[in-house]
Short mmCIF file of C-alpha atoms in Angstrom, two decimals:
data_model
loop_
_atom_site.label_atom_id
_atom_site.label_comp_id
_atom_site.label_asym_id
_atom_site.label_seq_id
_atom_site.Cartn_x
_atom_site.Cartn_y
_atom_site.Cartn_z
CA MET R 20 53.40 39.21 -41.50
CA GLY R 21 56.18 41.74 -41.64
CA ASN R 22 56.89 44.95 -39.90
CA SER R 23 57.16 48.56 -40.85
CA MET R 24 60.96 48.35 -41.02
CA GLY R 25 60.86 45.69 -43.75
CA ARG R 26 62.68 43.20 -41.52
CA LYS R 27 61.08 39.83 -40.89
CA PRO R 28 60.16 39.32 -37.24
CA ASN R 29 62.66 36.89 -35.69
CA VAL R 30 60.99 34.13 -33.65
CA LEU R 31 62.68 31.58 -31.41
CA ILE R 32 60.89 28.20 -31.26
CA ILE R 33 61.86 25.88 -28.41
CA ASP R 34 60.36 22.38 -28.41
CA ASP R 35 61.87 18.95 -27.88
CA ASP R 36 59.38 17.42 -30.35
CA GLN R 37 61.27 17.66 -33.64
CA SER R 38 58.26 17.05 -35.90
CA LEU R 39 56.15 19.72 -34.19
CA ARG R 40 59.09 22.13 -34.23
CA ARG R 41 59.45 21.63 -37.99
CA VAL R 42 55.71 22.10 -38.60
CA ILE R 43 55.70 25.35 -36.60
CA GLU R 44 58.87 26.54 -38.32
CA TYR R 45 57.49 25.81 -41.79
CA SER R 46 54.17 27.50 -41.02
CA LEU R 47 55.81 30.65 -39.66
CA VAL R 48 58.39 30.91 -42.45
CA GLU R 49 55.55 30.53 -44.94
CA ASN R 50 53.85 33.49 -43.21
CA GLY R 51 56.87 35.80 -43.42
CA PHE R 52 58.70 35.14 -40.15
CA ALA R 53 62.38 34.43 -39.63
CA VAL R 54 62.59 31.38 -37.36
CA ARG R 55 65.34 29.91 -35.19
CA PRO R 56 64.49 26.43 -33.84
CA ALA R 57 65.93 24.91 -30.66
CA ALA R 58 65.48 21.35 -29.37
CA SER R 59 65.83 22.17 -25.66
CA GLY R 60 65.42 24.98 -23.17
CA GLU R 61 69.19 25.21 -22.75
CA GLU R 62 69.80 25.45 -26.50
CA GLY R 63 67.01 27.97 -26.89
CA PHE R 64 68.26 30.20 -24.10
CA LEU R 65 71.79 30.14 -25.55
CA LEU R 66 70.37 31.29 -28.90
CA PHE R 67 68.34 33.96 -27.08
CA GLN R 68 71.53 35.31 -25.48
CA LYS R 69 73.36 35.44 -28.83
CA GLU R 70 70.84 37.18 -31.09
CA PRO R 71 67.82 39.45 -30.86
CA PHE R 72 64.35 37.95 -31.09
CA ASP R 73 60.95 39.55 -31.45
CA ALA R 74 59.14 36.66 -29.73
CA VAL R 75 59.70 33.25 -28.16
CA ILE R 76 57.46 30.21 -28.51
CA THR R 77 58.34 27.45 -26.04
CA ASP R 78 56.96 24.10 -25.00
CA ILE R 79 56.37 23.94 -21.26
CA THR R 80 57.43 20.33 -20.66
CA MET R 81 60.92 19.43 -21.86
CA PRO R 82 63.82 17.45 -20.40
CA GLY R 83 66.35 19.71 -18.72
CA MET R 84 65.32 23.36 -18.67
CA SER R 85 61.52 23.59 -18.78
CA GLY R 86 59.52 26.16 -20.67
CA MET R 87 58.68 27.84 -17.37
CA GLU R 88 62.40 28.24 -16.64
CA VAL R 89 62.92 29.63 -20.15
CA LEU R 90 60.05 32.07 -19.52
CA GLU R 91 61.58 33.20 -16.25
CA LYS R 92 65.06 33.73 -17.75
CA VAL R 93 63.76 35.52 -20.85
CA ARG R 94 61.54 37.82 -18.75
CA LYS R 95 64.52 38.73 -16.55
CA ALA R 96 66.66 39.54 -19.59
CA ASP R 97 63.94 41.31 -21.62
CA PRO R 98 60.72 41.95 -19.66
CA GLY R 99 58.81 43.18 -22.72
CA LEU R 100 59.60 40.26 -25.02
CA PRO R 101 56.48 38.18 -25.69
CA VAL R 102 56.76 34.53 -24.72
CA ILE R 103 54.06 32.14 -25.90
CA ILE R 104 53.79 28.85 -24.00
CA ILE R 105 52.60 25.72 -25.81
CA THR R 106 51.87 22.43 -24.10
CA ALA R 107 50.24 19.03 -24.53
CA TYR R 108 49.66 18.80 -20.80
CA GLY R 109 47.59 21.90 -20.26
CA THR R 110 46.00 22.44 -16.90
CA ILE R 111 44.31 25.50 -15.53
CA GLU R 112 46.98 25.69 -12.82
CA SER R 113 49.87 25.65 -15.31
CA ALA R 114 48.14 28.23 -17.52
CA VAL R 115 47.54 30.55 -14.55
CA SER R 116 51.13 30.07 -13.38
CA ALA R 117 52.54 30.87 -16.84
CA MET R 118 50.40 33.97 -17.19
CA LYS R 119 51.36 35.17 -13.69
CA GLN R 120 55.04 34.78 -14.64
CA GLY R 121 54.51 36.98 -17.68
CA ALA R 122 53.70 34.66 -20.59
CA PHE R 123 51.92 36.51 -23.39
CA ASP R 124 49.62 33.54 -24.02
CA TYR R 125 49.22 29.85 -23.31
CA ILE R 126 48.15 27.45 -26.08
CA THR R 127 47.36 23.75 -25.64
CA LYS R 128 48.37 21.10 -28.17
CA PRO R 129 47.07 20.12 -30.59
CA PHE R 130 46.49 23.64 -31.85
CA ASN R 131 45.53 25.12 -35.16
CA ARG R 132 48.48 26.72 -36.98
CA ASP R 133 46.34 29.80 -37.61
CA GLU R 134 45.71 30.09 -33.86
CA LEU R 135 49.45 30.19 -33.21
CA ARG R 136 50.09 32.68 -36.06
CA ILE R 137 47.27 34.97 -34.89
CA THR R 138 48.53 34.82 -31.30
CA LEU R 139 52.05 35.60 -32.52
CA ASP R 140 50.77 38.51 -34.65
CA ARG R 141 48.97 39.93 -31.58
CA ALA R 142 52.11 39.54 -29.46
CA LEU R 143 54.30 41.32 -32.02
CA LYS R 144 51.77 44.10 -32.47
CA MET R 145 51.63 44.59 -28.69
CA ARG R 146 55.44 44.68 -28.54
CA ARG R 147 55.60 47.31 -31.33
CA LEU R 148 52.94 49.43 -29.60
CA GLU R 149 54.79 49.25 -26.28
CA LYS R 150 58.06 50.33 -27.91
CA GLU R 151 56.31 53.15 -29.76
CA ASN R 152 54.64 54.27 -26.55
CA VAL R 153 58.00 54.43 -24.75
CA ARG R 154 59.55 56.35 -27.66
CA LEU R 155 56.68 58.83 -27.85
CA ARG R 156 56.66 59.39 -24.09
CA ALA R 157 60.38 60.16 -24.17
CA GLU R 158 59.84 62.54 -27.08
CA VAL R 159 57.02 64.37 -25.27
CA ILE R 160 59.02 64.61 -22.06
CA ASP R 161 62.03 65.94 -23.97
CA ARG R 162 60.01 68.41 -26.03
CA TYR R 163 57.91 69.76 -23.17
CA ARG R 164 60.35 69.70 -20.27
CA PHE R 165 60.49 72.97 -18.37
CA GLU R 166 63.90 73.97 -19.67
CA ALA R 167 62.84 73.50 -23.30
CA ILE R 168 59.76 75.68 -22.86
CA VAL R 169 61.20 78.38 -20.60
CA GLY R 170 64.76 78.34 -21.91
CA GLY R 171 63.78 78.42 -25.57
CA SER R 172 63.79 82.19 -26.10
CA PRO R 173 67.01 84.16 -26.74
CA TYR R 174 66.34 86.27 -23.63
CA ASN R 175 66.11 83.18 -21.47
CA ARG R 176 69.27 81.73 -22.99
CA THR R 177 71.09 85.00 -22.16
CA ALA R 178 69.70 84.81 -18.62
CA ALA R 179 70.92 81.21 -18.35
CA GLU R 180 74.37 82.24 -19.57
CA LEU R 181 74.42 85.09 -17.03
CA GLU R 182 73.34 82.70 -14.28
CA SER R 183 76.14 80.32 -15.28
CA PHE R 184 78.66 83.17 -15.21
CA LEU R 185 77.46 84.30 -11.78
CA ASP R 186 77.71 80.74 -10.49
CA ARG R 187 81.32 80.48 -11.70
CA LEU R 188 82.05 83.91 -10.16
CA ASP R 189 80.60 82.76 -6.81
CA ARG R 190 82.81 79.67 -6.87
CA PHE R 191 85.86 81.78 -7.68
CA LEU R 192 85.09 84.22 -4.88
CA ALA R 193 84.57 81.36 -2.41
CA TYR R 194 87.91 79.87 -3.45
CA ALA R 195 89.67 83.24 -3.26
CA THR R 196 88.18 83.93 0.16
CA ARG R 197 89.39 80.57 1.49
CA GLU R 198 92.87 81.24 0.11
CA LEU R 199 92.98 84.74 1.59
CA LYS R 200 91.86 83.46 4.99
CA ALA R 201 94.49 80.74 4.90
CA GLU R 202 97.40 83.22 4.75
CA PRO R 203 97.14 86.34 6.82
CA VAL R 204 97.85 89.46 4.87
CA THR R 205 99.71 92.28 6.59
CA PHE R 206 100.10 95.79 5.28
CA ARG R 207 103.00 97.98 6.21
#
């Protein structure tokens, strides 16, 4: 995995199970990801606040801050960042709840390492497409806004300059009129 910029995607892994965290980390590093592991929700969220990540993988059940709390805080800080929930205690209710709160996907343990990598690849691809869509929309709006189309010709620019001059003249005349009305002028 890699991206078009040549930078390795940076993934935050939050799980209190050290052996599983190491297995996930090794698997992702082997597949071209940069990985930052955290042993708790609190530690993971502190890392999230300090550096940019392309995705978060978090266990749902941990002492202290749960994966659902991590999901909520990450979504508030960066609504588009994909968060993948992993759990050994998967229920339909917890999966539905995680998805409603904005999780990209929900994977139950034990899972195949390829399943996690493929899910992560999909999440990162979706994130790139969303960013590209936003960038392209902004470009289209900028390129085809009314002023760019109508104001593009030299004649229209001259008209805009004239309109600006007339606006300044109107403001000056309004000011001068107020000043003249303030002090009566008498002629002898």
